[in-house]
């Protein structure tokens, strides 16, 4: 059924499409070869000449003109010399005191952080008052059983005994 609606090509038309395909493939192959070259293309870069004095002056005039326009538009904030040398009228800028509710919120936040760190084991919840040490008057006078056993266990003391 569908064959009656299709237009049949003659042999000349088929050959033409095959030739066109071959030409396209050859062009693509040439393009690939050109891209695969390892050598950089041989260019001769033009010499860069230094600008003449008149060109330098014109450039400076243009830059000054652009700068004036930008100052007028407000791109730059120009300060006068007397503004730079004068000290500030106040020592520090004003800082508003936090409100009572802000203080409470901060305290609650700090307590919450502290509880989290206690749970994670960063520091103890309560300090032991019994852990305080009395000041040592002299190292020679201080000889306890603990210090003697520590000396016996230390590796340096073992080497001394062996010699």
Short mmCIF file of N, CA and C in Angstrom, two decimals:
data_model
loop_
_atom_site.label_atom_id
_atom_site.label_comp_id
_atom_site.label_asym_id
_atom_site.label_seq_id
_atom_site.Cartn_x
_atom_site.Cartn_y
_atom_site.Cartn_z
N UNK A 1 0.81 -1.19 0.00
CA UNK A 1 0.00 0.00 0.00
C UNK A 1 0.86 1.25 0.00
N UNK A 2 1.83 1.28 0.89
CA UNK A 2 2.63 2.49 1.01
C UNK A 2 3.56 2.67 -0.18
N UNK A 3 3.90 1.61 -0.86
CA UNK A 3 4.84 1.71 -1.98
C UNK A 3 4.27 2.55 -3.12
N UNK A 4 2.97 2.60 -3.28
CA UNK A 4 2.38 3.38 -4.36
C UNK A 4 2.51 4.88 -4.11
N UNK A 5 2.69 5.27 -2.84
CA UNK A 5 2.80 6.70 -2.53
C UNK A 5 4.24 7.20 -2.59
N UNK A 6 5.23 6.29 -2.48
CA UNK A 6 6.63 6.70 -2.47
C UNK A 6 7.11 6.97 -3.88
N UNK A 7 7.95 7.99 -3.98
CA UNK A 7 8.51 8.32 -5.27
C UNK A 7 9.78 7.51 -5.44
N UNK A 8 9.89 6.83 -6.55
CA UNK A 8 11.06 6.01 -6.80
C UNK A 8 12.16 6.87 -7.42
N UNK A 9 13.42 6.62 -6.97
CA UNK A 9 14.55 7.36 -7.51
C UNK A 9 15.11 6.60 -8.70
N UNK A 10 15.60 7.36 -9.60
CA UNK A 10 16.26 6.73 -10.74
C UNK A 10 17.71 6.48 -10.37
N UNK A 11 18.42 5.73 -11.18
CA UNK A 11 19.82 5.41 -10.89
C UNK A 11 20.69 6.66 -10.82
N UNK A 12 20.43 7.66 -11.61
CA UNK A 12 21.20 8.91 -11.61
C UNK A 12 21.07 9.65 -10.29
N UNK A 13 19.88 9.67 -9.74
CA UNK A 13 19.67 10.35 -8.47
C UNK A 13 20.38 9.62 -7.33
N UNK A 14 20.39 8.30 -7.34
CA UNK A 14 21.07 7.52 -6.31
C UNK A 14 22.57 7.78 -6.36
N UNK A 15 23.15 7.77 -7.54
CA UNK A 15 24.58 7.99 -7.69
C UNK A 15 24.98 9.38 -7.17
N UNK A 16 24.12 10.34 -7.43
CA UNK A 16 24.41 11.70 -7.01
C UNK A 16 24.45 11.80 -5.49
N UNK A 17 23.54 11.17 -4.80
CA UNK A 17 23.52 11.23 -3.35
C UNK A 17 24.72 10.50 -2.75
N UNK A 18 25.15 9.42 -3.37
CA UNK A 18 26.32 8.68 -2.90
C UNK A 18 27.56 9.53 -3.09
N UNK A 19 27.67 10.20 -4.24
CA UNK A 19 28.82 11.07 -4.49
C UNK A 19 28.86 12.23 -3.50
N UNK A 20 27.69 12.79 -3.21
CA UNK A 20 27.63 13.89 -2.25
C UNK A 20 28.08 13.43 -0.86
N UNK A 21 27.65 12.24 -0.50
CA UNK A 21 28.05 11.70 0.80
C UNK A 21 29.56 11.50 0.87
N UNK A 22 30.15 10.99 -0.22
CA UNK A 22 31.59 10.77 -0.24
C UNK A 22 32.34 12.09 -0.10
N UNK A 23 31.86 13.10 -0.79
CA UNK A 23 32.51 14.41 -0.72
C UNK A 23 32.42 14.98 0.70
N UNK A 24 31.27 14.84 1.31
CA UNK A 24 31.11 15.33 2.68
C UNK A 24 32.04 14.59 3.64
N UNK A 25 32.15 13.27 3.47
CA UNK A 25 33.04 12.48 4.32
C UNK A 25 34.49 12.90 4.13
N UNK A 26 34.89 13.18 2.88
CA UNK A 26 36.25 13.62 2.61
C UNK A 26 36.53 14.97 3.27
N UNK A 27 35.55 15.87 3.22
CA UNK A 27 35.71 17.18 3.85
C UNK A 27 35.86 17.03 5.36
N UNK A 28 35.04 16.17 5.94
CA UNK A 28 35.12 15.94 7.38
C UNK A 28 36.48 15.34 7.77
N UNK A 29 36.96 14.42 6.94
CA UNK A 29 38.26 13.80 7.21
C UNK A 29 39.38 14.83 7.14
N UNK A 30 39.31 15.74 6.19
CA UNK A 30 40.31 16.80 6.09
C UNK A 30 40.27 17.70 7.32
N UNK A 31 39.07 18.01 7.75
CA UNK A 31 38.93 18.86 8.94
C UNK A 31 39.52 18.17 10.17
N UNK A 32 39.29 16.87 10.29
CA UNK A 32 39.84 16.11 11.42
C UNK A 32 41.36 16.12 11.38
N UNK A 33 41.92 15.91 10.19
CA UNK A 33 43.38 15.92 10.05
C UNK A 33 43.95 17.28 10.43
N UNK A 34 43.28 18.35 10.04
CA UNK A 34 43.75 19.69 10.37
C UNK A 34 43.76 19.91 11.88
N UNK A 35 42.76 19.41 12.56
CA UNK A 35 42.68 19.58 14.01
C UNK A 35 43.67 18.69 14.76
N UNK A 36 44.07 17.59 14.15
CA UNK A 36 44.95 16.66 14.82
C UNK A 36 46.43 17.04 14.70
N UNK A 37 46.75 18.06 13.97
CA UNK A 37 48.14 18.48 13.83
C UNK A 37 48.68 18.91 15.19
N UNK A 38 49.88 18.43 15.48
CA UNK A 38 50.51 18.80 16.74
C UNK A 38 51.19 20.16 16.65
N UNK A 39 51.54 20.55 15.48
CA UNK A 39 52.26 21.80 15.30
C UNK A 39 51.30 22.97 15.40
N UNK A 40 51.73 24.02 16.06
CA UNK A 40 50.87 25.20 16.08
C UNK A 40 50.89 25.86 14.70
N UNK A 41 49.85 26.52 14.36
CA UNK A 41 49.83 27.17 13.06
C UNK A 41 50.92 28.24 12.99
N UNK A 42 51.48 28.40 11.85
CA UNK A 42 52.58 29.35 11.68
C UNK A 42 52.02 30.73 11.40
N UNK A 43 52.01 31.54 12.46
CA UNK A 43 51.53 32.90 12.33
C UNK A 43 52.71 33.84 12.48
N UNK A 44 52.63 34.92 11.83
CA UNK A 44 53.58 35.99 12.08
C UNK A 44 52.79 37.10 12.75
N UNK A 45 53.11 37.30 14.01
CA UNK A 45 52.38 38.30 14.76
C UNK A 45 52.86 39.69 14.34
N UNK A 46 51.93 40.60 14.19
CA UNK A 46 52.34 41.95 13.80
C UNK A 46 53.10 42.62 14.94
N UNK A 47 54.03 43.47 14.59
CA UNK A 47 54.79 44.19 15.60
C UNK A 47 53.90 45.20 16.29
N UNK A 48 54.05 45.29 17.60
CA UNK A 48 53.28 46.26 18.35
C UNK A 48 54.14 47.50 18.49
N UNK A 49 53.65 48.58 17.96
CA UNK A 49 54.41 49.82 18.00
C UNK A 49 54.02 50.60 19.25
N UNK A 50 54.97 51.32 19.79
CA UNK A 50 54.68 52.16 20.94
C UNK A 50 53.92 53.38 20.46
N UNK A 51 52.98 53.85 21.29
CA UNK A 51 52.20 55.02 20.86
C UNK A 51 53.08 56.27 20.78
N UNK A 52 52.70 57.13 19.91
CA UNK A 52 53.44 58.39 19.75
C UNK A 52 53.11 59.32 20.90
N UNK A 53 53.88 60.40 21.01
CA UNK A 53 53.66 61.37 22.08
C UNK A 53 52.27 61.98 21.99
N UNK A 54 51.83 62.29 20.77
CA UNK A 54 50.50 62.89 20.62
C UNK A 54 49.41 61.90 21.02
N UNK A 55 49.61 60.61 20.71
CA UNK A 55 48.63 59.60 21.10
C UNK A 55 48.58 59.46 22.62
N UNK A 56 49.75 59.54 23.27
CA UNK A 56 49.79 59.46 24.73
C UNK A 56 49.04 60.62 25.36
N UNK A 57 49.24 61.82 24.80
CA UNK A 57 48.56 63.00 25.33
C UNK A 57 47.05 62.90 25.15
N UNK A 58 46.63 62.41 23.98
CA UNK A 58 45.19 62.23 23.74
C UNK A 58 44.61 61.24 24.73
N UNK A 59 45.33 60.17 24.99
CA UNK A 59 44.86 59.15 25.94
C UNK A 59 44.73 59.74 27.34
N UNK A 60 45.71 60.53 27.77
CA UNK A 60 45.65 61.16 29.09
C UNK A 60 44.45 62.10 29.19
N UNK A 61 44.20 62.87 28.13
CA UNK A 61 43.07 63.79 28.12
C UNK A 61 41.76 63.01 28.23
N UNK A 62 41.67 61.89 27.49
CA UNK A 62 40.46 61.05 27.55
C UNK A 62 40.26 60.49 28.96
N UNK A 63 41.34 60.03 29.58
CA UNK A 63 41.23 59.48 30.93
C UNK A 63 40.79 60.53 31.94
N UNK A 64 41.35 61.73 31.83
CA UNK A 64 40.94 62.82 32.72
C UNK A 64 39.47 63.16 32.53
N UNK A 65 39.04 63.19 31.28
CA UNK A 65 37.64 63.50 30.98
C UNK A 65 36.72 62.43 31.58
N UNK A 66 37.10 61.15 31.39
CA UNK A 66 36.30 60.05 31.95
C UNK A 66 36.26 60.13 33.47
N UNK A 67 37.40 60.48 34.08
CA UNK A 67 37.46 60.57 35.53
C UNK A 67 36.53 61.67 36.04
N UNK A 68 36.56 62.84 35.38
CA UNK A 68 35.68 63.94 35.80
C UNK A 68 34.21 63.53 35.68
N UNK A 69 33.87 62.84 34.59
CA UNK A 69 32.48 62.39 34.40
C UNK A 69 32.07 61.43 35.50
N UNK A 70 32.94 60.51 35.85
CA UNK A 70 32.62 59.54 36.90
C UNK A 70 32.48 60.21 38.26
N UNK A 71 33.31 61.22 38.51
CA UNK A 71 33.20 61.96 39.77
C UNK A 71 31.86 62.67 39.83
N UNK A 72 31.46 63.27 38.72
CA UNK A 72 30.17 63.96 38.68
C UNK A 72 29.01 62.98 38.88
N UNK A 73 29.16 61.78 38.34
CA UNK A 73 28.10 60.78 38.47
C UNK A 73 28.10 60.12 39.85
N UNK A 74 29.18 60.29 40.60
CA UNK A 74 29.22 59.75 41.96
C UNK A 74 29.91 58.41 42.09
N UNK A 75 30.73 58.03 41.10
CA UNK A 75 31.45 56.77 41.21
C UNK A 75 32.53 56.83 42.28
N UNK A 76 33.17 57.98 42.40
CA UNK A 76 34.23 58.16 43.39
C UNK A 76 33.73 59.07 44.49
N UNK A 77 34.25 58.86 45.70
CA UNK A 77 33.95 59.77 46.79
C UNK A 77 35.24 60.54 47.09
N UNK A 78 35.25 61.79 46.71
CA UNK A 78 36.44 62.61 46.91
C UNK A 78 36.41 63.19 48.32
N UNK A 79 37.56 63.11 49.01
CA UNK A 79 37.66 63.70 50.34
C UNK A 79 38.65 64.85 50.27
N UNK A 80 38.32 65.89 50.94
CA UNK A 80 39.20 67.05 51.00
C UNK A 80 40.32 66.77 52.00
N UNK A 81 41.40 67.50 51.88
CA UNK A 81 42.55 67.30 52.77
C UNK A 81 42.19 67.56 54.22
N UNK A 82 41.37 68.58 54.48
CA UNK A 82 41.03 68.89 55.87
C UNK A 82 40.17 67.79 56.49
N UNK A 83 39.45 67.03 55.68
CA UNK A 83 38.65 65.93 56.22
C UNK A 83 39.54 64.78 56.67
N UNK A 84 40.63 64.58 56.00
CA UNK A 84 41.53 63.48 56.34
C UNK A 84 42.28 63.74 57.64
N UNK A 85 42.65 64.99 57.86
CA UNK A 85 43.50 65.31 59.01
C UNK A 85 42.73 65.46 60.31
N UNK A 86 41.45 65.73 60.25
CA UNK A 86 40.68 65.95 61.48
C UNK A 86 40.36 64.62 62.16
N UNK A 87 40.54 64.57 63.49
CA UNK A 87 40.15 63.34 64.20
C UNK A 87 38.62 63.26 64.29
N UNK A 88 38.14 62.10 64.58
CA UNK A 88 36.71 61.91 64.70
C UNK A 88 36.18 62.66 65.91
N UNK A 89 34.94 63.11 65.85
CA UNK A 89 34.34 63.86 66.95
C UNK A 89 34.03 62.95 68.13
N UNK A 90 33.83 61.70 67.92
CA UNK A 90 33.51 60.76 68.98
C UNK A 90 34.55 59.64 68.95
N UNK A 91 34.76 59.03 70.11
CA UNK A 91 35.76 57.98 70.18
C UNK A 91 35.31 56.71 69.49
N UNK A 92 34.12 56.27 69.82
CA UNK A 92 33.60 55.04 69.25
C UNK A 92 32.16 55.28 68.81
N UNK A 93 31.71 54.54 67.83
CA UNK A 93 30.30 54.68 67.46
C UNK A 93 29.40 54.15 68.57
N UNK A 94 28.20 54.68 68.61
CA UNK A 94 27.27 54.25 69.66
C UNK A 94 26.83 52.80 69.44
N UNK A 95 26.79 52.07 70.54
CA UNK A 95 26.31 50.69 70.50
C UNK A 95 25.11 50.63 71.43
N UNK A 96 24.00 50.21 70.90
CA UNK A 96 22.79 50.15 71.73
C UNK A 96 22.89 49.01 72.72
N UNK A 97 22.38 49.25 73.91
CA UNK A 97 22.33 48.22 74.94
C UNK A 97 21.28 47.18 74.54
N UNK A 98 21.57 45.90 74.76
CA UNK A 98 20.56 44.90 74.43
C UNK A 98 19.36 44.99 75.37
N UNK A 99 18.22 44.66 74.86
CA UNK A 99 17.01 44.70 75.67
C UNK A 99 17.02 43.52 76.64
N UNK A 100 16.13 43.56 77.62
CA UNK A 100 16.04 42.48 78.61
C UNK A 100 15.70 41.15 77.94
N UNK A 101 14.80 41.20 76.97
CA UNK A 101 14.42 39.95 76.30
C UNK A 101 15.60 39.40 75.50
N UNK A 102 16.40 40.27 74.90
CA UNK A 102 17.57 39.81 74.15
C UNK A 102 18.59 39.19 75.09
N UNK A 103 18.75 39.78 76.29
CA UNK A 103 19.67 39.22 77.28
C UNK A 103 19.21 37.83 77.71
N UNK A 104 17.91 37.68 77.96
CA UNK A 104 17.37 36.37 78.37
C UNK A 104 17.57 35.33 77.27
N UNK A 105 17.28 35.74 76.02
CA UNK A 105 17.46 34.80 74.90
C UNK A 105 18.91 34.35 74.81
N UNK A 106 19.83 35.26 75.00
CA UNK A 106 21.25 34.93 74.94
C UNK A 106 21.63 33.98 76.06
N UNK A 107 21.13 34.23 77.28
CA UNK A 107 21.41 33.34 78.41
C UNK A 107 20.88 31.94 78.15
N UNK A 108 19.65 31.85 77.64
CA UNK A 108 19.05 30.55 77.34
C UNK A 108 19.88 29.82 76.28
N UNK A 109 20.33 30.57 75.29
CA UNK A 109 21.13 29.98 74.22
C UNK A 109 22.46 29.45 74.77
N UNK A 110 23.10 30.22 75.64
CA UNK A 110 24.36 29.78 76.24
C UNK A 110 24.18 28.54 77.11
N UNK A 111 23.09 28.51 77.89
CA UNK A 111 22.82 27.34 78.73
C UNK A 111 22.57 26.10 77.87
N UNK A 112 21.86 26.28 76.77
CA UNK A 112 21.58 25.17 75.87
C UNK A 112 22.89 24.64 75.27
N UNK A 113 23.77 25.54 74.83
CA UNK A 113 25.06 25.12 74.29
C UNK A 113 25.89 24.39 75.34
N UNK A 114 25.84 24.90 76.58
CA UNK A 114 26.61 24.28 77.66
C UNK A 114 26.11 22.86 77.92
N UNK A 115 24.78 22.69 77.96
CA UNK A 115 24.22 21.35 78.18
C UNK A 115 24.64 20.39 77.07
N UNK A 116 24.60 20.87 75.83
CA UNK A 116 25.00 20.01 74.71
C UNK A 116 26.46 19.59 74.84
N UNK A 117 27.32 20.52 75.23
CA UNK A 117 28.74 20.19 75.35
C UNK A 117 28.99 19.26 76.53
N UNK A 118 28.21 19.41 77.60
CA UNK A 118 28.35 18.50 78.74
C UNK A 118 27.97 17.09 78.30
N UNK A 119 26.89 16.97 77.53
CA UNK A 119 26.47 15.65 77.04
C UNK A 119 27.52 15.05 76.12
N UNK A 120 28.19 15.89 75.35
CA UNK A 120 29.23 15.39 74.45
C UNK A 120 30.53 15.10 75.18
N UNK A 121 30.63 15.55 76.43
CA UNK A 121 31.80 15.25 77.24
C UNK A 121 32.91 16.26 77.14
N UNK A 122 32.62 17.49 76.77
CA UNK A 122 33.67 18.49 76.68
C UNK A 122 34.18 18.93 78.05
N UNK A 123 33.30 19.12 79.00
CA UNK A 123 33.74 19.47 80.34
C UNK A 123 32.72 18.98 81.36
N UNK A 124 33.16 18.95 82.64
CA UNK A 124 32.32 18.39 83.69
C UNK A 124 31.19 19.34 84.05
N UNK A 125 30.10 18.73 84.51
CA UNK A 125 28.94 19.54 84.90
C UNK A 125 29.25 20.32 86.17
N UNK A 126 29.86 19.66 87.17
CA UNK A 126 30.22 20.32 88.43
C UNK A 126 31.69 20.05 88.69
N UNK A 127 32.38 21.05 89.20
CA UNK A 127 33.79 20.84 89.51
C UNK A 127 33.91 20.23 90.90
N UNK A 128 34.88 19.39 91.08
CA UNK A 128 35.12 18.78 92.39
C UNK A 128 36.00 19.71 93.21
N UNK A 129 35.49 20.11 94.37
CA UNK A 129 36.26 21.02 95.21
C UNK A 129 37.39 20.27 95.91
N UNK A 130 37.28 18.95 96.03
CA UNK A 130 38.31 18.17 96.70
C UNK A 130 39.58 18.05 95.86
N UNK A 131 39.49 18.37 94.59
CA UNK A 131 40.64 18.23 93.71
C UNK A 131 41.67 19.34 93.87
N UNK A 132 41.36 20.33 94.67
CA UNK A 132 42.30 21.44 94.81
C UNK A 132 43.54 20.97 95.56
N UNK A 133 44.68 21.46 95.15
CA UNK A 133 45.95 21.06 95.77
C UNK A 133 46.46 22.16 96.67
N UNK A 134 47.12 21.75 97.72
CA UNK A 134 47.75 22.72 98.59
C UNK A 134 49.10 23.09 97.98
N UNK A 135 49.55 24.31 98.21
CA UNK A 135 50.83 24.71 97.62
C UNK A 135 51.98 23.90 98.21
N UNK A 136 52.94 23.55 97.36
CA UNK A 136 54.10 22.77 97.80
C UNK A 136 55.18 23.76 98.24
N UNK A 137 55.72 23.54 99.42
CA UNK A 137 56.75 24.44 99.95
C UNK A 137 58.08 24.19 99.26
N UNK A 138 58.44 22.94 99.10
CA UNK A 138 59.72 22.60 98.49
C UNK A 138 59.59 21.22 97.88
N UNK A 139 60.26 21.01 96.77
CA UNK A 139 60.19 19.70 96.13
C UNK A 139 60.94 18.65 96.93
N UNK A 140 61.97 19.05 97.62
CA UNK A 140 62.75 18.09 98.40
C UNK A 140 61.96 17.59 99.60
N UNK A 141 61.18 18.46 100.20
CA UNK A 141 60.39 18.08 101.36
C UNK A 141 59.23 17.18 100.97
N UNK A 142 58.72 17.36 99.75
CA UNK A 142 57.54 16.63 99.31
C UNK A 142 57.95 15.24 98.84
N UNK A 143 57.77 14.25 99.68
CA UNK A 143 58.02 12.87 99.29
C UNK A 143 56.86 12.05 99.78
N UNK A 144 56.09 11.60 98.84
CA UNK A 144 54.94 10.78 99.20
C UNK A 144 55.12 9.42 98.56
N UNK A 145 54.26 8.50 98.92
CA UNK A 145 54.33 7.16 98.34
C UNK A 145 54.03 7.18 96.85
N UNK A 146 53.10 8.06 96.46
CA UNK A 146 52.74 8.14 95.04
C UNK A 146 53.93 8.61 94.20
N UNK A 147 54.65 9.59 94.67
CA UNK A 147 55.77 10.11 93.89
C UNK A 147 56.88 9.08 93.79
N UNK A 148 57.09 8.27 94.86
CA UNK A 148 58.14 7.25 94.82
C UNK A 148 57.77 6.14 93.85
N UNK A 149 56.51 5.74 93.83
CA UNK A 149 56.10 4.68 92.91
C UNK A 149 56.16 5.18 91.47
N UNK A 150 55.90 6.45 91.26
CA UNK A 150 55.97 7.00 89.91
C UNK A 150 57.42 7.00 89.42
N UNK A 151 58.36 7.29 90.31
CA UNK A 151 59.76 7.29 89.92
C UNK A 151 60.21 5.88 89.56
N UNK A 152 59.72 4.89 90.27
CA UNK A 152 60.09 3.51 90.00
C UNK A 152 59.56 3.05 88.65
N UNK A 153 58.39 3.56 88.27
CA UNK A 153 57.76 3.14 87.02
C UNK A 153 58.34 3.86 85.79
N UNK A 154 58.94 5.01 85.97
CA UNK A 154 59.39 5.79 84.82
C UNK A 154 60.53 5.07 84.11
N UNK A 155 60.60 5.15 82.80
CA UNK A 155 61.63 4.42 82.04
C UNK A 155 63.02 4.97 82.29
N UNK A 156 63.18 6.23 82.62
CA UNK A 156 64.50 6.80 82.87
C UNK A 156 65.10 6.21 84.13
N UNK A 157 64.26 5.99 85.12
CA UNK A 157 64.77 5.45 86.38
C UNK A 157 65.23 4.00 86.20
N UNK A 158 64.64 3.24 85.30
CA UNK A 158 65.04 1.86 85.05
C UNK A 158 66.44 1.83 84.46
N UNK A 159 66.70 2.77 83.52
CA UNK A 159 68.03 2.81 82.91
C UNK A 159 69.10 3.17 83.93
N UNK A 160 68.77 4.01 84.86
CA UNK A 160 69.73 4.41 85.88
C UNK A 160 70.06 3.23 86.79
N UNK A 161 69.06 2.41 87.12
CA UNK A 161 69.27 1.27 88.00
C UNK A 161 70.13 0.21 87.33
N UNK A 162 69.95 0.03 86.01
CA UNK A 162 70.70 -1.00 85.30
C UNK A 162 72.18 -0.66 85.22
N UNK A 163 72.49 0.62 85.10
CA UNK A 163 73.89 1.04 84.97
C UNK A 163 74.57 0.94 86.28
#
